[in-house]
Amino acid sequence: MSDKKLQGKIAIVSGASSGIGQGIAVRLGRDGASVVVDYRHDKAGGDETIRQIQAAGGKALLVQADVSKLDDIQKLVDATWEKFGKADILVNNAGVEKGADFWEVSEKDYDMVLDVNLKGPFFLTQAFVKKLIEKNIPGRVINISSVHEDMVFPHFASYCAAKGGLRMLMRDLCVELGPKNITVNNIAPGAISTPINTALLNDKPKLNALLNNIPLGRLGSVDDVAGLAAFLASDEAAYITGSTYVIDGGLMRNYKEQ
Ligand SMILES: NC(=O)c1ccc[n+]([C@@H]2O[C@H](COP(=O)([O-])OP(=O)(O)OC[C@H]3O[C@@H](n4cnc5c(N)ncnc54)[C@H](O)[C@@H]3O)[C@@H](O)[C@H]2O)c1
């Protein structure tokens, strides 16, 4: 028997051409899953994810899909079933943030943030579980939310609204999907070193102030988050549903907005 914990599993990871999504896709592949790597625009990033999965001995499929579009969502799920004949794990990772004073937020920017961070996971999860329910097979849904599903983030009201919504969506679906043997959990990262934080990483005073707020004294890495996702996707997490797993180096317990 293989010692790879996810051998034989099929995983879909949204927004997997960079950052946390790329790290999770590669880790799930290394643990034995066949991985469907979703990207929106960055094909080169998606190709790199595929390359790393294959280098680790895993199988992967690259699919272009914008999670804010229902047709693309269906295409992503259909491509998975066509290629691998099933799907077991969905990681709703794709996300964007857009900072502005609350009173300046445009409808366009609000829609963009809510569409990617909340509408996307809502309808991608719907398309994913429809097939599972039809075939009567179990499943795992892992949403990458944020500490801001719970903690304030002034000047990022739309992001907070979306991630807070994702928290309640997870709690609601845990009850509705539990009887179908589908678990739903959130991972809430704190400050992780990825492209979404480029502005912060380049602003040394702000970065140092943040580091002072993190008891473990460093930013999180993509691998830190990927390890937690791999655990939640594994058989060891079979009885876990309806919870948020915070991974933030202690930030939430020691946060002061600058
Ligand atoms: N980095 C952090 O500190 C941090 C903290 C908390 C939560 N998160 C969350 O982690 C997730 C990943 O972010 P990241 O830090 O890796 O940043 P990132 O910018 O590298 O990753 C976001 C990914 O989402 C993809 N994406 C955006 N819109 C999309 C769409 N419409 N369809 C498909 N894909 C789309 C992007 O192309 C990108 O690959 C996000 O949901 C983010 O909110 C990140």
Coordinates of N, CA, C and O and ligand atoms in Angstrom, one line a residue, residues 14-21 38-42 65-68 92-97 116-117 144-147 159 163 188-197, ligand 1:
S14 N -8.8 26.0 -7.0 CA -9.1 27.3 -7.8 C -8.0 28.3 -7.6 O -7.4 28.3 -6.5
G15 N -7.7 29.1 -8.6 CA -6.6 30.1 -8.4 C -5.3 29.5 -8.1 O -4.6 30.0 -7.2
A16 N -4.9 28.4 -8.8 CA -3.7 27.7 -8.4 C -2.5 28.0 -9.2 O -1.5 27.2 -9.3
S17 N -2.5 29.2 -9.9 CA -1.3 29.6 -10.7 C -0.3 30.4 -9.9 O 0.7 30.8 -10.4
S18 N -0.6 30.7 -8.6 CA 0.4 31.4 -7.8 C 0.1 31.2 -6.3 O -0.9 30.6 -6.0
G19 N 1.0 31.7 -5.5 CA 0.7 31.8 -4.0 C 0.2 30.5 -3.3 O 0.7 29.4 -3.6
I20 N -0.7 30.7 -2.5 CA -1.2 29.6 -1.6 C -1.9 28.5 -2.5 O -1.7 27.3 -2.2
G21 N -2.6 28.9 -3.5 CA -3.2 27.9 -4.4 C -2.2 27.0 -5.1 O -2.4 25.8 -5.1
D38 N -6.7 25.1 -11.6 CA -7.4 26.2 -12.2 C -6.6 27.5 -12.2 O -5.9 27.8 -11.3
Y39 N -6.7 28.2 -13.4 CA -6.1 29.5 -13.4 C -7.0 30.4 -14.2 O -7.8 30.0 -14.9
R40 N -6.9 31.7 -13.9 CA -7.7 32.7 -14.6 C -7.0 33.3 -15.8 O -7.3 33.0 -17.0
H41 N -5.9 34.1 -15.6 CA -5.1 34.7 -16.7 C -3.7 34.1 -16.9 O -3.2 34.1 -18.0
D42 N -3.1 33.7 -15.8 CA -1.7 33.5 -15.7 C -1.4 32.0 -16.1 O -1.1 31.2 -15.3
A65 N -10.3 28.8 -16.0 CA -11.7 29.1 -15.6 C -11.7 30.3 -14.6 O -10.9 30.3 -13.6
D66 N -12.5 31.2 -14.9 CA -12.8 32.4 -14.0 C -13.9 32.0 -13.1 O -15.0 31.8 -13.5
V67 N -13.6 31.9 -11.8 CA -14.6 31.4 -10.8 C -15.7 32.3 -10.6 O -16.7 32.0 -9.9
S68 N -15.6 33.6 -11.1 CA -16.8 34.5 -11.0 C -17.8 34.3 -12.1 O -18.8 34.9 -12.1
N92 N -11.4 25.9 -2.5 CA -11.8 27.2 -3.0 C -10.8 28.2 -2.5 O -10.9 28.7 -1.4
N93 N -9.8 28.4 -3.4 CA -8.7 29.3 -3.0 C -8.7 30.7 -3.7 O -8.2 31.6 -3.1
A94 N -9.2 30.7 -4.9 CA -9.1 32.0 -5.7 C -9.6 33.2 -4.8 O -10.6 33.1 -4.2
G95 N -8.9 34.3 -4.8 CA -9.3 35.4 -4.1 C -8.6 36.7 -4.5 O -7.5 36.6 -5.1
V96 N -9.3 37.8 -4.3 CA -8.7 39.1 -4.6 C -9.1 40.1 -3.5 O -10.0 39.9 -2.8
E97 N -8.2 41.1 -3.3 CA -8.6 42.2 -2.4 C -8.4 43.5 -3.0 O -7.5 43.6 -3.9
V116 N -15.4 37.1 -6.8 CA -14.3 36.2 -6.8 C -14.3 35.4 -5.4 O -14.2 34.2 -5.4
N117 N -14.5 36.2 -4.3 CA -14.3 35.6 -3.0 C -15.5 34.9 -2.4 O -15.4 34.1 -1.5
I144 N -10.4 28.7 1.4 CA -9.3 29.5 1.9 C -10.0 30.9 2.2 O -10.2 31.6 1.3
S145 N -10.3 31.1 3.5 CA -10.9 32.4 3.8 C -9.8 33.3 4.2 O -8.9 33.6 3.5
S146 N -9.9 33.7 5.5 CA -8.8 34.7 6.0 C -9.1 34.9 7.4 O -10.3 34.7 7.9
V147 N -8.1 35.4 8.2 CA -8.4 35.9 9.5 C -9.5 36.9 9.5 O -10.3 37.2 10.4
Y159 N -13.7 43.0 1.2 CA -13.0 41.8 1.4 C -13.5 41.2 2.7 O -13.8 39.9 2.8
K163 N -15.3 37.5 3.0 CA -14.7 36.4 3.8 C -15.6 36.1 5.0 O -15.7 34.9 5.4
A188 N -8.2 29.8 7.7 CA -8.1 31.3 7.8 C -6.6 31.7 8.0 O -6.2 31.8 9.1
P189 N -5.9 32.0 6.9 CA -4.5 32.4 7.0 C -4.5 33.8 7.6 O -5.3 34.7 7.4
G190 N -3.4 34.1 8.3 CA -3.0 35.5 8.7 C -2.2 36.1 7.6 O -2.7 36.1 6.4
A191 N -1.0 36.6 7.9 CA -0.2 37.2 6.8 C 0.8 36.2 6.2 O 1.7 35.7 6.9
I192 N 0.5 35.8 5.0 CA 1.3 34.8 4.3 C 2.1 35.5 3.2 O 1.5 36.4 2.5
S193 N 3.3 35.1 3.0 CA 4.1 35.8 2.0 C 3.8 35.3 0.6 O 4.2 34.2 0.1
T194 N 2.9 36.1 -0.1 CA 2.5 35.7 -1.5 C 2.3 37.0 -2.3 O 2.3 38.1 -1.7
P195 N 2.0 36.8 -3.6 CA 1.8 38.0 -4.4 C 0.7 39.0 -4.0 O 0.8 40.2 -4.2
I196 N -0.3 38.4 -3.3 CA -1.4 39.3 -2.9 C -0.9 40.4 -1.9 O -1.5 41.5 -1.8
N197 N 0.2 40.1 -1.3 CA 0.8 41.0 -0.3 C 2.0 41.8 -0.8 O 2.8 42.3 0.0
Ligands
LIG1 N1 -1.5 35.9 1.5 C1 -2.1 36.2 2.6 O1 -1.6 36.8 3.5 C2 -3.6 35.7 2.7 C3 -4.2 35.8 4.0 C4 -5.5 35.4 4.2 C5 -6.2 34.9 3.1 N2 -5.6 34.7 1.9 C6 -6.4 34.2 0.8 O2 -5.6 33.1 0.2 C7 -6.1 33.0 -1.1 C8 -4.9 32.9 -2.1 O3 -4.3 34.2 -2.1 P1 -2.7 34.4 -2.2 O4 -2.2 35.0 -1.0 O5 -2.1 33.1 -2.6 O6 -2.6 35.5 -3.4 P2 -2.4 35.3 -4.9 O7 -2.8 36.6 -5.5 O8 -1.1 34.7 -5.3 O9 -3.5 34.2 -5.3 C9 -4.8 34.5 -5.7 C10 -5.1 33.6 -6.9 O10 -6.5 33.7 -7.2 C11 -6.5 33.8 -8.6 N3 -7.8 34.4 -9.0 C12 -8.2 35.7 -8.8 N4 -9.4 35.9 -9.4 C13 -9.7 34.8 -10.0 C14 -10.9 34.3 -10.7 N5 -11.9 35.2 -11.0 N6 -10.9 33.1 -11.1 C15 -9.9 32.2 -10.8 N7 -8.8 32.5 -10.2 C16 -8.7 33.8 -9.7 C17 -5.3 34.6 -9.0 O11 -5.0 34.5 -10.4 C18 -4.3 34.0 -8.1 O12 -3.7 32.9 -8.7 C19 -7.1 34.1 -1.4 O13 -8.4 33.7 -1.2 C20 -6.8 35.1 -0.3 O14 -7.8 35.9 0.1 C21 -4.3 35.2 1.7

